[in-house]
Short mmCIF file of C-alpha atoms in Angstrom, two decimals:
data_model
loop_
_atom_site.label_atom_id
_atom_site.label_comp_id
_atom_site.label_asym_id
_atom_site.label_seq_id
_atom_site.Cartn_x
_atom_site.Cartn_y
_atom_site.Cartn_z
CA MET T 1 -12.79 0.30 -26.59
CA SER T 2 -8.95 0.23 -26.53
CA LYS T 3 -7.74 0.94 -23.18
CA ILE T 4 -4.48 4.01 -23.53
CA SER T 5 -1.66 1.82 -21.55
CA LEU T 6 0.23 5.60 -19.55
CA ALA T 7 3.27 2.50 -20.79
CA ALA T 8 3.21 3.64 -24.23
CA HIS T 9 4.07 7.48 -23.71
CA PRO T 10 7.78 7.57 -25.61
CA PHE T 11 8.53 9.89 -22.79
CA LEU T 12 7.93 7.09 -19.65
CA LEU T 13 9.79 4.33 -20.56
CA GLY T 14 9.68 1.58 -18.41
CA PHE T 15 6.59 3.51 -15.81
CA ASP T 16 4.66 0.25 -17.34
CA GLN T 17 5.17 -1.20 -13.57
CA LEU T 18 3.54 2.02 -12.26
CA GLU T 19 0.55 1.23 -14.13
CA ARG T 20 0.21 -2.38 -12.70
CA LEU T 21 1.10 -0.78 -9.10
CA ALA T 22 -2.36 1.88 -9.62
CA GLU T 23 -4.50 -1.71 -11.25
CA ARG T 24 -3.54 -3.17 -7.67
CA ALA T 25 -4.49 -0.18 -5.67
CA ALA T 26 -7.79 0.85 -7.10
CA LYS T 27 -8.95 -3.10 -6.04
CA GLY T 28 -7.93 -2.25 -2.86
CA ALA T 29 -10.09 0.84 -2.21
CA GLU T 30 -13.22 -0.44 -0.42
CA GLY T 31 -14.94 1.75 2.16
CA TYR T 32 -14.09 -1.06 4.90
CA PRO T 33 -12.86 -0.01 7.97
CA PRO T 34 -12.05 3.70 7.76
CA TYR T 35 -7.86 4.94 7.64
CA ASN T 36 -6.45 8.57 8.03
CA ILE T 37 -3.10 9.43 6.63
CA GLU T 38 -1.52 11.72 7.99
CA HIS T 39 2.16 13.32 7.36
CA VAL T 40 3.76 12.87 10.80
CA GLY T 41 7.18 15.64 10.71
CA ALA T 42 9.33 15.91 8.00
CA ASN T 43 9.43 12.42 6.47
CA GLY T 44 6.79 10.79 9.10
CA PHE T 45 3.59 9.34 7.37
CA ARG T 46 0.80 7.17 10.11
CA ILE T 47 -1.25 5.18 8.61
CA THR T 48 -4.28 4.87 10.88
CA LEU T 49 -7.33 2.50 10.79
CA ALA T 50 -10.21 2.34 12.80
CA VAL T 51 -10.67 -1.22 13.41
CA ALA T 52 -12.37 -2.12 16.94
CA GLY T 53 -13.53 -4.89 18.12
CA PHE T 54 -10.19 -6.99 16.54
CA ALA T 55 -7.78 -7.62 18.89
CA GLU T 56 -3.92 -7.97 17.28
CA THR T 57 -4.04 -11.34 17.45
CA ASP T 58 -6.76 -11.21 14.69
CA LEU T 59 -4.72 -9.16 12.30
CA ALA T 60 -2.08 -9.49 10.34
CA ILE T 61 0.39 -7.02 7.85
CA THR T 62 3.01 -8.38 5.35
CA LEU T 63 4.13 -6.60 2.55
CA GLU T 64 4.64 -8.33 -0.20
CA GLU T 65 6.19 -6.33 -3.59
CA ARG T 66 5.83 -2.31 -2.21
CA GLN T 67 2.27 -2.81 -1.04
CA LEU T 68 1.60 -2.77 2.48
CA VAL T 69 -1.22 -5.40 3.21
CA ILE T 70 -3.47 -5.78 6.35
CA ARG T 71 -6.34 -7.98 6.67
CA GLY T 72 -8.39 -8.77 9.97
CA ARG T 73 -10.63 -12.00 10.64
CA GLN T 74 -12.01 -12.37 13.92
CA ALA T 75 -12.63 -15.24 15.51
CA GLU T 76 -15.91 -17.11 14.99
CA ILE T 77 -18.51 -15.62 16.67
CA ASP T 78 -20.11 -17.69 20.23
CA GLU T 79 -24.21 -19.08 18.34
CA SER T 80 -25.39 -18.45 22.31
CA ARG T 81 -25.27 -14.57 21.36
CA VAL T 82 -28.62 -13.19 20.56
CA PHE T 83 -28.55 -9.86 19.06
CA LEU T 84 -31.65 -7.70 19.19
CA HIS T 85 -29.25 -5.06 17.00
CA ARG T 86 -26.38 -5.62 15.65
CA GLY T 87 -24.99 -3.05 14.27
CA ILE T 88 -21.02 -3.58 14.78
CA ALA T 89 -18.54 -4.64 11.72
CA ALA T 90 -17.65 -8.55 12.67
CA ARG T 91 -16.76 -8.53 9.00
CA ALA T 92 -12.91 -9.84 7.54
CA PHE T 93 -11.47 -6.98 5.41
CA GLN T 94 -7.78 -6.24 3.44
CA ARG T 95 -6.94 -3.08 2.96
CA SER T 96 -4.09 -1.84 0.23
CA PHE T 97 -1.49 0.80 0.13
CA VAL T 98 1.28 0.83 -2.59
CA LEU T 99 4.63 2.38 -1.84
CA ALA T 100 6.83 4.18 -3.29
CA ASP T 101 10.45 3.45 -3.67
CA GLY T 102 12.31 4.43 -0.35
CA VAL T 103 9.33 3.86 1.35
CA GLU T 104 9.46 1.81 5.04
CA VAL T 105 7.51 0.73 7.83
CA LEU T 106 8.80 1.21 11.30
CA ALA T 107 5.90 -0.21 13.65
CA ALA T 108 3.17 -1.35 13.99
CA SER T 109 0.67 -0.13 17.31
CA MET T 110 -3.00 -0.78 18.61
CA GLU T 111 -4.66 1.78 21.01
CA ASN T 112 -8.90 2.62 21.81
CA GLY T 113 -9.31 0.56 18.95
CA LEU T 114 -7.04 2.04 16.27
CA LEU T 115 -3.94 -0.06 14.21
CA ASN T 116 -1.62 2.65 13.59
CA ILE T 117 0.61 2.17 11.13
CA ASP T 118 3.70 4.24 10.91
CA LEU T 119 6.29 5.15 7.32
CA HIS T 120 9.57 6.91 6.84
CA ARG T 121 10.63 7.93 3.64
CA SER T 122 14.37 7.63 2.94
CA ALA T 123 16.26 10.42 1.31
CA PRO T 124 17.30 9.01 -1.81
CA ASP T 125 20.78 9.20 -3.10
CA SER T 126 21.08 11.29 -5.67
CA ILE T 127 23.24 9.43 -8.08
CA VAL T 128 24.68 11.82 -12.35
CA GLN T 129 26.00 8.30 -13.51
CA THR T 130 27.71 9.60 -17.28
CA ILE T 131 27.33 7.68 -20.15
CA PRO T 132 30.66 7.30 -22.18
CA ILE T 133 29.69 7.97 -25.87
CA SER T 134 31.70 5.60 -28.62
CA ARG T 135 31.86 5.64 -32.54
CA SER T 136 29.93 3.57 -34.17
CA GLU T 137 32.41 0.88 -36.60
CA ARG T 138 29.64 1.20 -39.07
CA GLY T 139 29.96 5.22 -39.62
CA SER T 140 33.13 4.63 -40.25
CA GLN T 141 32.96 2.76 -43.65
#
């Protein structure tokens, strides 16, 4: 079975990058850690990740080619500790979000085991461009 490409449609010229972004976003769709996305104000968003047990130094937030990547890795657990039950996840994670053009990361903060990442969408510039039409030399022969 052949894969149908979104960018192959004649009305979607140059949207092959969008298809790659969608594929990249689908790869990072595991369920840990859980998160919320809130609409805050007219052009704001907040991503909140539940990162109980992680310190600020255990987390890294990067922006790589319009992809917001949050990574978490806890320090090694003391081997002398003996758990009778271990239900709190301490595994490393990577969670990714693809940001649209014009969306900027404003800040990140930790509160009560929740990592908050504030985003803002700038209003796009409305650009109208007139394309001049030139006379073809071939048509005059």
